[in-house]
Structure formats: C-alpha cells, structure tokens
Amino acid sequence: MRKKVVAGNWKLNKTLKEVHDFAENFLSLAKAKELKQSDVMIFAPNIYLDKLKTLFNENAIIIGAQDVSEHEKGAYTGEVSAAMLSSIGITHCIIGHSERRKYHNETHDQLREKLIRLSENKITPVFCCGETLEERNNGNHFNVVRNQIMDSVLSLDKTVYSNIIIAYEPVWAIGTGVNASPEEAQEMHAFIRQLFTDEAGKDFAADLRILYGGSVSPENSAGLFEQNDIDGGLIGGASLKPEALHMILKNSLS
Ligand code: 13P
C-alpha cells in the first residue's frame, strides 16, 4: 500500500510571524496518529526551512524546498544548491513546477541536471508535470505530460530517480478554483503509472506515489484521494490555512 502524501506548497507567501502562527495552529489541530498515517510535507521559502525544521520536525512533518539550483556550486548569485539543502537536513524538494517553467523558462535539460544534483545529495524530488488548457483542448495533454516525464526523468538512469514522487498539476487548475475532476485526474495518473511501468518496471511503478495538484480544497480532496492512482495532493492556496490543510489531511486518511 502506498502511503498518502499531503504536501503544501507555500510558494511566495508568509512572513516569519505567519510561519510561527501556522505551526502553532496546525500542530494544535493535527493529531499524532494522523501525522503518522499520511506523510505531511511543507514546501516553504528557503529562508524558513531551518526554522520550520525546528518547529515541525519532531512531529514527523517533512520540510522541503520549492526549487534547487542545477549547479553544484560557484558564481551563481541567488541560487541555493542541493548540497546546501542537504547540509541543513532537507530531504525533499519540488522541481519543475509550472510557475518555474513559465516565469523562469526552465527546460528539460535543466530539470535533468536538477534531478542529478538532488540524487547526489539524497534528496527526494517532487517532480511536477501538467498541461495547459490549450494543450488539453487540443487533445494533446497525454503527449505533453509524457514528454515532460520522458525528457527529464525517464531519460536518466533509474538510480537517479529511484525515490521520486510525481505531481500531476494541470496548469489550468492551479490557483483557478477549477480542479480536475477525480475522473480526469485518475485518467492522467493511470497514464503516468503505465509510463513508469513500461520504462522502469512494474514493481517501481506500483510503489510510485503520484500526487494531484491544482485547486485542491477541503471540499474536493476526498473525491480525488479515493481514486486508485491518486496518492495524495500538492496543495497551494489551501495549504496556507492550518484548518484547510488539516481537513485535507483528514480526507487523506483511509
Ligand atoms: P493551488 O492549490 O493554489 O491551485 O496551487 C497548486 C500548486 O501549484 C501546488 O504546487
């Protein structure tokens, strides 16, 4: 059985005081048993990672980064390396989020390098993929997602992506309040799992956790999480509110 993941992506949000308030409120809501049953992860801005580890770690909440440099080290002002993340105990990192692909023109080649850097530092990647509305309307969504995964993840040696988590996040569902229906999401998740079955083997695919992201809420999460191939959520807006994230966590418990 794959353990469900409830992962919050805070993006560019929260001051330090708000981080403290979130931690206090979320920990007062979430029961130890709930935190054991599903993996709860918070992907926060880098400057809060160390603080969040202190606030959350003994409660088994995983703290992760939202991106990593493709470079090992050197003259790359503003970047944060996988070795730096690892040196403060970070074990998980999002890469390939559609906002980075769009606003920072991230390419498949860069994502491949990032996957290698994360692997070198034993950090679990949460690899995002997903189509735009235009691509879906053109009936091109399966091709787009296949190419995103084939060109970055599956072009590498299996040892590089051995502990990967995939997040399917249709761009049209991110921050819009319009989530993919459970059936639409399940169809794509099954497609992704089949791709991994074909390329990485049946056992690997059976253990692979595939998260859905895009307007996940307390209201729609139960329906999404009960689908066979949906192993949890990558949650933006709703993860900023302790009550909403806790409701989503409760919906992930079987
Ligand atoms: P929303 O939940 O705000 O739609 O964001 C989803 C997302 O981009 C998570 O990475």
Coordinates of C-alpha atoms and ligand atoms in Angstrom, one line a residue:
M1 CA 0.0 0.0 0.0
R2 CA 1.3 3.4 -0.9
K3 CA 1.3 5.9 1.9
K4 CA -0.7 9.0 1.1
V5 CA 1.1 12.4 0.8
V6 CA -0.4 15.7 1.8
A7 CA 2.0 18.3 0.7
G8 CA 1.7 22.1 1.0
N9 CA 3.5 24.4 -1.5
W10 CA 3.6 27.8 0.1
K11 CA 5.1 29.5 -2.9
L12 CA 5.9 33.2 -2.2
N13 CA 3.8 33.6 0.9
K14 CA 4.1 34.2 4.6
T15 CA 6.2 36.4 6.9
L16 CA 8.1 34.9 9.8
K17 CA 5.3 35.7 12.2
E18 CA 2.8 34.0 9.9
V19 CA 5.1 30.9 9.8
H20 CA 5.1 30.7 13.6
D21 CA 1.3 31.2 13.7
F22 CA 0.8 28.4 11.1
A23 CA 3.0 26.0 13.0
E24 CA 1.3 26.6 16.3
N25 CA -2.2 26.3 14.8
F26 CA -1.6 23.3 12.6
L27 CA 0.1 21.4 15.4
S28 CA -2.8 22.1 17.7
L29 CA -5.2 20.6 15.1
A30 CA -3.3 17.6 13.7
K31 CA -3.2 14.5 15.9
A32 CA 0.0 12.4 16.2
K33 CA -1.9 9.5 14.7
E34 CA -3.0 11.5 11.7
L35 CA 0.6 12.6 11.1
K36 CA 1.7 9.0 11.1
Q37 CA -0.9 7.7 8.8
S38 CA -0.1 10.1 5.9
D39 CA 3.1 11.9 5.0
V40 CA 2.6 15.6 5.6
M41 CA 5.1 17.9 3.8
I42 CA 5.5 21.6 3.8
F43 CA 7.5 23.2 0.9
A44 CA 8.4 26.6 2.1
P45 CA 10.6 29.6 1.0
N46 CA 14.2 28.7 1.7
I47 CA 14.8 31.3 4.4
Y48 CA 12.2 29.5 6.6
L49 CA 13.4 25.9 6.1
D50 CA 15.7 25.7 9.1
K51 CA 13.2 27.4 11.4
L52 CA 10.4 25.1 10.1
K53 CA 12.5 22.1 10.8
T54 CA 12.9 23.1 14.4
L55 CA 9.2 23.9 14.7
F56 CA 7.9 20.8 13.0
N57 CA 10.5 18.0 12.8
E58 CA 9.7 16.1 16.0
N59 CA 6.1 16.0 14.8
A60 CA 7.1 14.0 11.7
I61 CA 6.2 16.7 9.3
I62 CA 8.6 16.8 6.4
I63 CA 10.0 20.2 5.4
G64 CA 11.1 20.7 1.8
A65 CA 12.4 23.3 -0.7
Q66 CA 10.5 24.6 -3.7
D67 CA 13.4 24.5 -6.1
V68 CA 17.1 23.9 -6.3
S69 CA 20.0 25.1 -8.4
E70 CA 21.1 22.9 -11.3
H71 CA 24.7 23.8 -10.4
E72 CA 26.8 22.2 -7.8
K73 CA 28.4 25.5 -6.6
G74 CA 30.2 28.6 -7.8
A75 CA 29.4 32.0 -9.2
Y76 CA 25.6 31.8 -9.4
T77 CA 24.3 34.7 -7.4
G78 CA 20.9 34.0 -5.7
E79 CA 21.0 30.2 -6.2
V80 CA 20.7 27.5 -3.5
S81 CA 22.4 24.2 -4.1
A82 CA 21.3 20.7 -3.3
A83 CA 24.4 20.3 -1.0
M84 CA 23.3 23.4 1.0
L85 CA 19.8 22.0 1.4
S86 CA 21.2 18.6 2.4
S87 CA 23.6 20.3 4.9
I88 CA 20.6 21.7 6.9
G89 CA 18.8 18.3 6.8
I90 CA 16.4 18.9 3.9
T91 CA 15.2 15.6 2.4
H92 CA 12.6 16.7 -0.2
C93 CA 12.5 19.3 -3.0
I94 CA 9.9 20.3 -5.6
I95 CA 11.3 20.7 -9.2
G96 CA 9.7 21.6 -12.5
H97 CA 6.7 23.5 -11.1
S98 CA 4.8 25.1 -13.9
E99 CA 5.4 28.5 -12.4
R100 CA 9.1 27.9 -12.7
R101 CA 8.8 26.5 -16.2
K102 CA 6.7 29.6 -17.2
Y103 CA 8.4 32.5 -15.4
H104 CA 11.9 31.2 -15.3
N105 CA 11.9 29.3 -18.6
E106 CA 13.1 26.1 -17.1
T107 CA 14.0 23.5 -19.7
H108 CA 14.0 19.7 -19.7
D109 CA 17.8 19.8 -19.7
Q110 CA 17.9 22.0 -16.6
L111 CA 15.4 19.7 -14.8
R112 CA 17.6 16.7 -15.7
E113 CA 20.6 18.5 -14.0
K114 CA 18.5 19.3 -11.0
L115 CA 17.4 15.7 -10.7
I116 CA 21.1 14.6 -10.7
R117 CA 22.1 17.2 -8.1
L118 CA 19.2 16.1 -5.8
S119 CA 20.2 12.4 -6.3
E120 CA 23.8 13.2 -5.5
N121 CA 22.6 14.7 -2.2
K122 CA 20.0 12.0 -1.4
I123 CA 17.1 14.5 -1.7
T124 CA 13.7 13.2 -2.8
P125 CA 12.4 15.1 -5.8
V126 CA 8.8 16.0 -6.2
F127 CA 8.7 16.3 -10.0
C128 CA 5.8 18.4 -11.4
C129 CA 4.2 18.0 -14.8
G130 CA 1.0 19.0 -16.4
E131 CA -0.6 20.5 -19.5
T132 CA -2.1 24.0 -20.2
L133 CA -5.7 24.5 -21.1
E134 CA -4.9 24.9 -24.7
E135 CA -3.0 21.7 -24.8
R136 CA -5.9 19.8 -23.2
N137 CA -8.4 21.4 -25.5
N138 CA -6.3 20.3 -28.4
G139 CA -6.3 16.7 -27.1
N140 CA -2.6 17.0 -26.6
H141 CA -2.4 16.5 -22.8
F142 CA -1.2 13.0 -22.7
N143 CA 1.6 13.8 -25.1
V144 CA 2.7 16.9 -23.2
V145 CA 2.9 15.0 -19.9
R146 CA 4.6 12.0 -21.5
N147 CA 7.3 14.3 -23.0
Q148 CA 7.8 16.2 -19.7
I149 CA 8.5 12.9 -17.9
M150 CA 10.4 11.2 -20.7
D151 CA 12.7 14.1 -21.5
S152 CA 13.7 14.8 -17.9
V153 CA 13.0 11.8 -15.5
L154 CA 13.0 8.8 -17.7
S155 CA 16.0 9.8 -19.8
L156 CA 18.1 9.3 -16.7
D157 CA 19.5 6.2 -15.1
K158 CA 17.0 4.6 -12.8
T159 CA 19.3 5.1 -9.8
V160 CA 18.9 8.9 -10.2
Y161 CA 15.1 8.9 -9.8
S162 CA 14.8 5.9 -7.6
N163 CA 12.9 7.7 -4.8
I164 CA 11.0 10.2 -7.0
I165 CA 7.5 11.5 -6.3
I166 CA 5.4 12.8 -9.3
A167 CA 3.0 15.6 -9.0
Y168 CA 0.4 16.0 -11.8
E169 CA -0.6 19.6 -11.8
P170 CA -2.7 20.7 -14.8
V171 CA -1.8 24.4 -15.3
W172 CA -5.4 25.3 -15.9
A173 CA -6.3 24.1 -12.4
I174 CA -3.6 25.9 -10.5
G175 CA -4.9 28.8 -8.5
T176 CA -8.1 28.9 -10.5
G177 CA -10.6 27.2 -8.2
V178 CA -11.3 24.8 -11.0
N179 CA -9.8 21.4 -10.1
A180 CA -9.5 18.5 -12.5
S181 CA -12.4 16.2 -11.8
P182 CA -11.5 13.0 -9.9
E183 CA -12.1 11.1 -13.2
E184 CA -9.9 13.4 -15.3
A185 CA -7.1 13.3 -12.7
Q186 CA -7.4 9.5 -12.3
E187 CA -7.1 9.1 -16.1
M188 CA -3.9 11.0 -16.2
H189 CA -2.4 9.4 -13.1
A190 CA -3.1 5.9 -14.6
F191 CA -1.4 7.1 -17.8
I192 CA 1.7 8.2 -15.8
R193 CA 1.8 5.0 -13.8
Q194 CA 1.6 3.0 -17.0
L195 CA 4.5 5.1 -18.5
F196 CA 6.6 4.1 -15.5
T197 CA 5.5 0.5 -15.7
D198 CA 6.8 0.5 -19.3
E199 CA 10.0 2.3 -18.7
A200 CA 11.0 1.5 -15.1
G201 CA 9.2 -1.8 -14.4
K202 CA 6.1 -3.0 -12.8
D203 CA 7.4 -3.0 -9.2
F204 CA 8.8 0.5 -9.5
A205 CA 5.5 1.8 -10.9
A206 CA 3.5 0.0 -8.2
D207 CA 5.3 1.9 -5.5
L208 CA 5.5 5.3 -7.2
R209 CA 3.5 8.0 -5.5
I210 CA 1.7 10.3 -7.9
L211 CA 0.1 13.4 -6.3
Y212 CA -2.5 15.6 -7.8
G213 CA -2.2 19.4 -7.6
G214 CA -4.5 22.2 -8.8
S215 CA -7.2 23.9 -6.6
V216 CA -7.2 21.0 -4.1
S217 CA -9.5 22.0 -1.2
P218 CA -11.2 20.5 1.9
E219 CA -14.3 20.1 -0.3
N220 CA -12.9 18.2 -3.3
S221 CA -10.0 16.3 -1.7
A222 CA -11.9 13.2 -0.5
G223 CA -13.2 12.6 -4.0
L224 CA -9.7 13.0 -5.5
F225 CA -7.9 10.9 -2.9
E226 CA -10.2 7.9 -3.3
Q227 CA -9.1 7.3 -6.9
N228 CA -6.9 4.3 -7.4
D229 CA -3.9 6.1 -8.7
I230 CA -4.1 9.3 -6.8
D231 CA -1.7 9.1 -3.8
G232 CA -2.3 12.5 -2.3
G233 CA -2.1 16.2 -3.2
L234 CA 0.3 19.0 -3.7
I235 CA -1.7 21.9 -2.4
G236 CA -1.1 25.6 -2.9
G237 CA -3.6 28.2 -1.6
A238 CA -5.4 25.8 0.8
S239 CA -2.1 24.8 2.4
L240 CA -1.6 28.4 3.7
K241 CA -4.5 27.9 6.2
P242 CA -3.9 25.4 9.0
E243 CA -7.6 24.5 9.2
A244 CA -7.9 23.8 5.5
L245 CA -4.7 21.7 5.4
H246 CA -5.8 19.8 8.4
M247 CA -9.2 19.0 6.7
I248 CA -7.3 17.8 3.6
L249 CA -5.1 15.6 5.8
K250 CA -8.2 14.1 7.4
N251 CA -9.6 13.4 4.0
S252 CA -6.4 11.5 3.1
L253 CA -6.8 9.0 5.9
S254 CA -8.3 5.8 4.9
Ligands
13P1 P1 -3.4 25.8 -5.8 O1 -3.7 24.7 -4.9 O2 -3.4 27.1 -5.2 O3 -4.2 25.7 -7.1 O4 -1.9 25.5 -6.3 C1 -1.5 24.3 -6.7 C2 0.0 24.2 -6.9 O5 0.5 24.9 -7.7 C3 0.8 23.4 -5.9 O6 2.1 23.3 -6.3

